[in-house]
């Protein structure tokens, strides 16, 4: 990995484009945000009003910081991952939920405000019925029954480099998926060793042998549907996409899509290329050990992410992240919208 501390070391492509950024809020800015966020109700009560209010609040960030976050979401040559630090936190935090759902004991919503406020600067938060029951705010916590799975419930196995994808009847799982993820830390794991890794497609492409890159750019792979879909909808059976490439698009600005729940190579050469891809991801990845008051902005198209193993004790003090899925626009996934909630999709 290119970095193993709480911060990460910026990598550059041959064109010297940075793929990692750090953004730190001054104490006075953090405190001003905290005061306003602490006064807000549960944002899930009226999500559109809440996101409008949060946009007003986060628009008061210093112009340089605000532009960094806005630019992260709108330009092709910006980093694929950014660590935002010194964010407000809840004064009192209840036990980490144990079932993968939201806490029913949380009485303040500063963390949710931070998560949705950052998300709103990147685009539109979205929900998916087969991921956390369509909730817009995902609580990412270890769950006993999922400890060895390639899902966000896991802890005992390395969560391989992947994109967050969506099962879709059109046969492509890399179309309706989120453009961005925001991961915010409420509580670190007991030992403070859990690492989140990000490998940018620009760094990956530069490090791959040319023949391997050519194979990965060919439609020789089928993505398995997300673990939540396979578990809850398909009774544990594989649900594979149409044949797709792993890496696609402009050579200077490539896009990458890997499913965490498995990829089926269609040839022996494709299998070898896939193995090499995972190895190279580990070699070029940035590593961050998230702490409370930190959030990761992840471009879900420019790169892939992973998570290390850690020890879950299921004692109410386990690692607790919150996550959002964000689209630049919800318009081109309108064919998936549900009748009950215009932000939630099939």
GROMACS .gro file of C-alpha atoms in nm:
model
  346
    1UNK     CA    1   0.000   0.000   0.000
    2UNK     CA    2   0.122   0.350  -0.065
    3UNK     CA    3   0.033   0.468   0.285
    4UNK     CA    4  -0.034   0.296   0.616
    5UNK     CA    5  -0.102   0.585   0.854
    6UNK     CA    6  -0.413   0.785   0.932
    7UNK     CA    7  -0.344   1.016   0.642
    8UNK     CA    8  -0.213   0.856   0.324
    9UNK     CA    9   0.050   0.970   0.081
   10UNK     CA   10  -0.067   1.127  -0.245
   11UNK     CA   11   0.015   0.918  -0.548
   12UNK     CA   12   0.047   1.059  -0.896
   13UNK     CA   13  -0.017   0.923  -1.241
   14UNK     CA   14   0.232   0.972  -1.525
   15UNK     CA   15   0.046   1.296  -1.592
   16UNK     CA   16   0.111   1.399  -1.228
   17UNK     CA   17  -0.257   1.407  -1.141
   18UNK     CA   18  -0.296   1.346  -0.766
   19UNK     CA   19  -0.531   1.063  -0.676
   20UNK     CA   20  -0.552   1.134  -0.299
   21UNK     CA   21  -0.638   1.460  -0.123
   22UNK     CA   22  -0.662   1.577   0.238
   23UNK     CA   23  -0.899   1.845   0.360
   24UNK     CA   24  -0.889   1.962   0.723
   25UNK     CA   25  -1.139   2.200   0.877
   26UNK     CA   26  -1.004   2.471   1.108
   27UNK     CA   27  -1.126   2.440   1.468
   28UNK     CA   28  -1.340   2.752   1.442
   29UNK     CA   29  -1.514   2.619   1.131
   30UNK     CA   30  -1.571   2.282   1.296
   31UNK     CA   31  -1.722   2.445   1.605
   32UNK     CA   32  -1.952   2.667   1.402
   33UNK     CA   33  -2.076   2.368   1.204
   34UNK     CA   34  -2.124   2.166   1.522
   35UNK     CA   35  -2.344   2.433   1.679
   36UNK     CA   36  -2.576   2.447   1.380
   37UNK     CA   37  -2.586   2.069   1.324
   38UNK     CA   38  -2.663   1.997   1.688
   39UNK     CA   39  -2.986   2.195   1.657
   40UNK     CA   40  -3.119   1.990   1.366
   41UNK     CA   41  -3.378   1.711   1.400
   42UNK     CA   42  -3.343   1.363   1.258
   43UNK     CA   43  -3.288   1.431   0.886
   44UNK     CA   44  -3.483   1.121   0.785
   45UNK     CA   45  -3.809   1.286   0.894
   46UNK     CA   46  -3.804   1.515   0.589
   47UNK     CA   47  -3.498   1.431   0.385
   48UNK     CA   48  -3.542   1.692   0.111
   49UNK     CA   49  -3.590   1.976   0.359
   50UNK     CA   50  -3.293   1.845   0.558
   51UNK     CA   51  -3.064   1.833   0.255
   52UNK     CA   52  -3.168   2.189   0.163
   53UNK     CA   53  -3.090   2.311   0.515
   54UNK     CA   54  -2.758   2.124   0.517
   55UNK     CA   55  -2.663   2.279   0.185
   56UNK     CA   56  -2.712   2.621   0.344
   57UNK     CA   57  -2.496   2.521   0.639
   58UNK     CA   58  -2.212   2.367   0.440
   59UNK     CA   59  -2.211   2.657   0.194
   60UNK     CA   60  -2.065   2.864   0.480
   61UNK     CA   61  -1.737   2.668   0.464
   62UNK     CA   62  -1.436   2.880   0.372
   63UNK     CA   63  -1.431   2.924  -0.005
   64UNK     CA   64  -1.105   2.731  -0.053
   65UNK     CA   65  -1.236   2.427   0.136
   66UNK     CA   66  -1.577   2.445  -0.028
   67UNK     CA   67  -1.422   2.458  -0.373
   68UNK     CA   68  -1.200   2.157  -0.299
   69UNK     CA   69  -1.503   1.945  -0.215
   70UNK     CA   70  -1.708   2.076  -0.506
   71UNK     CA   71  -1.420   2.023  -0.749
   72UNK     CA   72  -1.375   1.667  -0.618
   73UNK     CA   73  -1.723   1.589  -0.743
   74UNK     CA   74  -1.728   1.765  -1.076
   75UNK     CA   75  -1.393   1.737  -1.258
   76UNK     CA   76  -1.219   1.449  -1.435
   77UNK     CA   77  -0.865   1.536  -1.325
   78UNK     CA   78  -0.927   1.564  -0.950
   79UNK     CA   79  -0.837   1.300  -0.688
   80UNK     CA   80  -1.050   0.989  -0.663
   81UNK     CA   81  -1.048   0.988  -0.283
   82UNK     CA   82  -1.033   1.265  -0.023
   83UNK     CA   83  -0.995   1.247   0.353
   84UNK     CA   84  -1.190   1.522   0.532
   85UNK     CA   85  -1.077   1.570   0.894
   86UNK     CA   86  -1.169   1.769   1.205
   87UNK     CA   87  -1.541   1.734   1.142
   88UNK     CA   88  -1.802   1.780   1.417
   89UNK     CA   89  -1.909   1.473   1.616
   90UNK     CA   90  -2.204   1.391   1.839
   91UNK     CA   91  -2.144   1.486   2.204
   92UNK     CA   92  -2.289   1.154   2.318
   93UNK     CA   93  -2.282   0.835   2.114
   94UNK     CA   94  -2.496   0.531   2.199
   95UNK     CA   95  -2.384   0.172   2.156
   96UNK     CA   96  -2.289   0.060   1.808
   97UNK     CA   97  -2.596  -0.109   1.657
   98UNK     CA   98  -2.551  -0.483   1.632
   99UNK     CA   99  -2.784  -0.573   1.346
  100UNK     CA  100  -2.658  -0.352   1.063
  101UNK     CA  101  -2.952  -0.115   1.097
  102UNK     CA  102  -2.976   0.236   1.242
  103UNK     CA  103  -2.949   0.293   1.614
  104UNK     CA  104  -3.278   0.351   1.791
  105UNK     CA  105  -3.095   0.513   2.084
  106UNK     CA  106  -2.933   0.801   1.899
  107UNK     CA  107  -3.070   1.132   2.028
  108UNK     CA  108  -2.855   1.379   1.832
  109UNK     CA  109  -2.785   1.382   1.459
  110UNK     CA  110  -2.458   1.566   1.409
  111UNK     CA  111  -2.300   1.265   1.236
  112UNK     CA  112  -2.596   1.232   1.001
  113UNK     CA  113  -2.576   1.604   0.926
  114UNK     CA  114  -2.204   1.577   0.843
  115UNK     CA  115  -2.268   1.278   0.618
  116UNK     CA  116  -2.557   1.433   0.426
  117UNK     CA  117  -2.394   1.776   0.417
  118UNK     CA  118  -2.083   1.643   0.248
  119UNK     CA  119  -2.296   1.424   0.020
  120UNK     CA  120  -2.501   1.721  -0.091
  121UNK     CA  121  -2.189   1.899  -0.215
  122UNK     CA  122  -2.117   1.601  -0.442
  123UNK     CA  123  -2.466   1.527  -0.571
  124UNK     CA  124  -2.789   1.360  -0.462
  125UNK     CA  125  -2.809   1.093  -0.189
  126UNK     CA  126  -2.993   0.786  -0.312
  127UNK     CA  127  -3.129   0.465  -0.160
  128UNK     CA  128  -3.165   0.113  -0.300
  129UNK     CA  129  -3.428  -0.128  -0.168
  130UNK     CA  130  -3.186  -0.420  -0.163
  131UNK     CA  131  -2.919  -0.228   0.031
  132UNK     CA  132  -3.007  -0.140   0.392
  133UNK     CA  133  -3.378  -0.157   0.305
  134UNK     CA  134  -3.360   0.160   0.097
  135UNK     CA  135  -3.230   0.381   0.378
  136UNK     CA  136  -3.033   0.685   0.265
  137UNK     CA  137  -2.796   0.664   0.562
  138UNK     CA  138  -2.626   0.325   0.589
  139UNK     CA  139  -2.486   0.213   0.922
  140UNK     CA  140  -2.176   0.007   0.843
  141UNK     CA  141  -2.106  -0.215   1.142
  142UNK     CA  142  -1.986  -0.570   1.204
  143UNK     CA  143  -2.271  -0.821   1.227
  144UNK     CA  144  -2.211  -1.166   1.380
  145UNK     CA  145  -2.378  -1.362   1.100
  146UNK     CA  146  -2.189  -1.173   0.831
  147UNK     CA  147  -1.842  -1.164   0.985
  148UNK     CA  148  -1.684  -1.376   0.707
  149UNK     CA  149  -1.878  -1.236   0.413
  150UNK     CA  150  -1.766  -1.006   0.133
  151UNK     CA  151  -2.011  -0.741   0.254
  152UNK     CA  152  -2.013  -0.438   0.483
  153UNK     CA  153  -2.117  -0.671   0.769
  154UNK     CA  154  -1.779  -0.845   0.763
  155UNK     CA  155  -1.478  -0.817   0.992
  156UNK     CA  156  -1.290  -1.148   0.986
  157UNK     CA  157  -1.198  -1.149   0.616
  158UNK     CA  158  -1.031  -0.891   0.394
  159UNK     CA  159  -1.300  -0.719   0.191
  160UNK     CA  160  -1.151  -0.733  -0.158
  161UNK     CA  161  -1.107  -0.429  -0.379
  162UNK     CA  162  -1.445  -0.354  -0.527
  163UNK     CA  163  -1.694  -0.097  -0.646
  164UNK     CA  164  -2.039  -0.055  -0.497
  165UNK     CA  165  -2.257  -0.184  -0.779
  166UNK     CA  166  -2.630  -0.242  -0.834
  167UNK     CA  167  -2.811  -0.543  -0.971
  168UNK     CA  168  -3.003  -0.421  -1.275
  169UNK     CA  169  -3.234  -0.600  -1.515
  170UNK     CA  170  -3.060  -0.427  -1.807
  171UNK     CA  171  -2.768  -0.665  -1.745
  172UNK     CA  172  -2.519  -0.397  -1.646
  173UNK     CA  173  -2.441  -0.349  -1.277
  174UNK     CA  174  -2.206  -0.054  -1.333
  175UNK     CA  175  -2.460   0.190  -1.477
  176UNK     CA  176  -2.711   0.268  -1.202
  177UNK     CA  177  -2.452   0.235  -0.924
  178UNK     CA  178  -2.356   0.540  -0.715
  179UNK     CA  179  -2.106   0.788  -0.854
  180UNK     CA  180  -1.971   0.856  -0.505
  181UNK     CA  181  -1.965   0.708  -0.157
  182UNK     CA  182  -1.921   0.909   0.159
  183UNK     CA  183  -1.790   0.712   0.459
  184UNK     CA  184  -1.797   0.888   0.795
  185UNK     CA  185  -1.652   0.745   1.115
  186UNK     CA  186  -1.851   0.757   1.437
  187UNK     CA  187  -1.641   0.500   1.626
  188UNK     CA  188  -1.313   0.324   1.542
  189UNK     CA  189  -1.256  -0.046   1.601
  190UNK     CA  190  -1.121  -0.149   1.942
  191UNK     CA  191  -0.757  -0.179   1.835
  192UNK     CA  192  -0.770   0.108   1.587
  193UNK     CA  193  -0.629  -0.110   1.309
  194UNK     CA  194  -0.915  -0.131   1.059
  195UNK     CA  195  -0.792   0.011   0.731
  196UNK     CA  196  -0.992   0.143   0.438
  197UNK     CA  197  -0.803   0.122   0.110
  198UNK     CA  198  -0.857   0.302  -0.219
  199UNK     CA  199  -0.694   0.220  -0.552
  200UNK     CA  200  -0.741   0.465  -0.837
  201UNK     CA  201  -0.791   0.335  -1.191
  202UNK     CA  202  -0.529   0.583  -1.315
  203UNK     CA  203  -0.264   0.442  -1.081
  204UNK     CA  204  -0.379   0.085  -1.152
  205UNK     CA  205  -0.360   0.129  -1.529
  206UNK     CA  206  -0.013   0.281  -1.507
  207UNK     CA  207   0.112  -0.013  -1.298
  208UNK     CA  208  -0.038  -0.295  -1.506
  209UNK     CA  209   0.154  -0.477  -1.782
  210UNK     CA  210   0.014  -0.355  -2.117
  211UNK     CA  211  -0.115  -0.699  -2.220
  212UNK     CA  212  -0.295  -0.741  -1.888
  213UNK     CA  213  -0.450  -0.396  -1.917
  214UNK     CA  214  -0.573  -0.484  -2.267
  215UNK     CA  215  -0.741  -0.798  -2.132
  216UNK     CA  216  -0.901  -0.605  -1.847
  217UNK     CA  217  -1.038  -0.358  -2.103
  218UNK     CA  218  -1.211  -0.642  -2.290
  219UNK     CA  219  -1.567  -0.768  -2.211
  220UNK     CA  220  -1.442  -1.094  -2.062
  221UNK     CA  221  -1.591  -1.069  -1.713
  222UNK     CA  222  -1.930  -1.110  -1.550
  223UNK     CA  223  -2.001  -0.935  -1.220
  224UNK     CA  224  -2.194  -1.109  -0.947
  225UNK     CA  225  -2.476  -0.906  -0.793
  226UNK     CA  226  -2.409  -0.742  -0.454
  227UNK     CA  227  -2.406  -0.973  -0.153
  228UNK     CA  228  -2.719  -0.811  -0.008
  229UNK     CA  229  -2.912  -0.884  -0.330
  230UNK     CA  230  -2.786  -1.241  -0.353
  231UNK     CA  231  -2.865  -1.303   0.013
  232UNK     CA  232  -3.207  -1.138   0.033
  233UNK     CA  233  -3.347  -1.183  -0.318
  234UNK     CA  234  -3.167  -1.468  -0.495
  235UNK     CA  235  -3.152  -1.722  -0.209
  236UNK     CA  236  -2.774  -1.726  -0.220
  237UNK     CA  237  -2.747  -1.804  -0.592
  238UNK     CA  238  -2.514  -1.613  -0.825
  239UNK     CA  239  -2.682  -1.347  -1.038
  240UNK     CA  240  -2.432  -1.252  -1.307
  241UNK     CA  241  -2.417  -0.945  -1.528
  242UNK     CA  242  -2.366  -0.938  -1.900
  243UNK     CA  243  -1.999  -0.965  -2.006
  244UNK     CA  244  -1.821  -0.639  -1.926
  245UNK     CA  245  -1.464  -0.504  -1.906
  246UNK     CA  246  -1.308  -0.430  -1.568
  247UNK     CA  247  -1.151  -0.106  -1.689
  248UNK     CA  248  -1.306   0.119  -1.954
  249UNK     CA  249  -1.309   0.470  -2.091
  250UNK     CA  250  -1.047   0.730  -2.181
  251UNK     CA  251  -0.691   0.612  -2.121
  252UNK     CA  252  -0.608   0.920  -1.912
  253UNK     CA  253  -0.937   0.911  -1.722
  254UNK     CA  254  -1.037   0.544  -1.693
  255UNK     CA  255  -1.332   0.398  -1.509
  256UNK     CA  256  -1.321   0.072  -1.314
  257UNK     CA  257  -1.588  -0.164  -1.180
  258UNK     CA  258  -1.527  -0.477  -0.970
  259UNK     CA  259  -1.795  -0.658  -0.770
  260UNK     CA  260  -1.710  -0.750  -0.413
  261UNK     CA  261  -1.928  -1.059  -0.428
  262UNK     CA  262  -1.731  -1.219  -0.708
  263UNK     CA  263  -1.630  -1.178  -1.071
  264UNK     CA  264  -1.653  -1.463  -1.321
  265UNK     CA  265  -1.374  -1.448  -1.580
  266UNK     CA  266  -1.473  -1.599  -1.914
  267UNK     CA  267  -1.125  -1.720  -2.019
  268UNK     CA  268  -0.810  -1.843  -1.848
  269UNK     CA  269  -0.634  -1.525  -1.958
  270UNK     CA  270  -0.909  -1.317  -1.804
  271UNK     CA  271  -0.871  -1.509  -1.477
  272UNK     CA  272  -0.497  -1.438  -1.469
  273UNK     CA  273  -0.563  -1.071  -1.546
  274UNK     CA  274  -0.818  -1.050  -1.264
  275UNK     CA  275  -0.570  -1.197  -1.017
  276UNK     CA  276  -0.308  -0.948  -1.131
  277UNK     CA  277  -0.559  -0.666  -1.097
  278UNK     CA  278  -0.623  -0.742  -0.729
  279UNK     CA  279  -0.246  -0.762  -0.664
  280UNK     CA  280  -0.184  -0.428  -0.834
  281UNK     CA  281  -0.471  -0.266  -0.644
  282UNK     CA  282  -0.293  -0.360  -0.321
  283UNK     CA  283   0.036  -0.221  -0.449
  284UNK     CA  284  -0.094   0.124  -0.548
  285UNK     CA  285  -0.367   0.171  -0.286
  286UNK     CA  286  -0.389   0.450  -0.033
  287UNK     CA  287  -0.465   0.338   0.322
  288UNK     CA  288  -0.658   0.529   0.588
  289UNK     CA  289  -0.749   0.425   0.941
  290UNK     CA  290  -1.062   0.629   0.997
  291UNK     CA  291  -1.118   0.801   1.330
  292UNK     CA  292  -1.423   0.988   1.466
  293UNK     CA  293  -1.443   1.328   1.303
  294UNK     CA  294  -1.308   1.197   0.972
  295UNK     CA  295  -1.487   1.114   0.649
  296UNK     CA  296  -1.375   0.968   0.319
  297UNK     CA  297  -1.512   1.097  -0.011
  298UNK     CA  298  -1.477   0.814  -0.263
  299UNK     CA  299  -1.532   0.838  -0.637
  300UNK     CA  300  -1.698   0.504  -0.711
  301UNK     CA  301  -1.610   0.523  -1.080
  302UNK     CA  302  -1.252   0.646  -1.070
  303UNK     CA  303  -1.139   0.376  -0.827
  304UNK     CA  304  -1.212   0.077  -0.608
  305UNK     CA  305  -1.194   0.036  -0.232
  306UNK     CA  306  -1.130  -0.239   0.022
  307UNK     CA  307  -1.128  -0.300   0.398
  308UNK     CA  308  -0.884  -0.485   0.622
  309UNK     CA  309  -0.977  -0.740   0.885
  310UNK     CA  310  -1.036  -0.629   1.242
  311UNK     CA  311  -1.163  -0.784   1.564
  312UNK     CA  312  -1.532  -0.737   1.638
  313UNK     CA  313  -1.643  -0.796   1.998
  314UNK     CA  314  -2.015  -0.722   1.959
  315UNK     CA  315  -2.006  -0.534   2.289
  316UNK     CA  316  -2.161  -0.204   2.180
  317UNK     CA  317  -1.823  -0.041   2.116
  318UNK     CA  318  -1.739  -0.190   1.776
  319UNK     CA  319  -1.642   0.004   1.467
  320UNK     CA  320  -1.926   0.222   1.339
  321UNK     CA  321  -1.926   0.403   1.008
  322UNK     CA  322  -2.210   0.573   0.827
  323UNK     CA  323  -2.229   0.572   0.447
  324UNK     CA  324  -2.424   0.737   0.170
  325UNK     CA  325  -2.463   0.651  -0.196
  326UNK     CA  326  -2.452   0.965  -0.411
  327UNK     CA  327  -2.541   1.026  -0.775
  328UNK     CA  328  -2.457   1.342  -0.962
  329UNK     CA  329  -2.815   1.324  -1.093
  330UNK     CA  330  -3.108   1.093  -1.023
  331UNK     CA  331  -3.261   1.162  -1.364
  332UNK     CA  332  -3.085   0.889  -1.562
  333UNK     CA  333  -3.183   0.620  -1.310
  334UNK     CA  334  -3.548   0.725  -1.308
  335UNK     CA  335  -3.649   0.387  -1.453
  336UNK     CA  336  -3.562   0.237  -1.112
  337UNK     CA  337  -3.747   0.484  -0.889
  338UNK     CA  338  -3.999   0.347  -0.638
  339UNK     CA  339  -4.352   0.472  -0.597
  340UNK     CA  340  -4.314   0.555  -0.230
  341UNK     CA  341  -3.988   0.753  -0.232
  342UNK     CA  342  -3.833   0.938  -0.524
  343UNK     CA  343  -3.485   0.899  -0.375
  344UNK     CA  344  -3.516   0.522  -0.332
  345UNK     CA  345  -3.466   0.282  -0.623
  346UNK     CA  346  -3.523  -0.086  -0.696
   0.00000   0.00000   0.00000
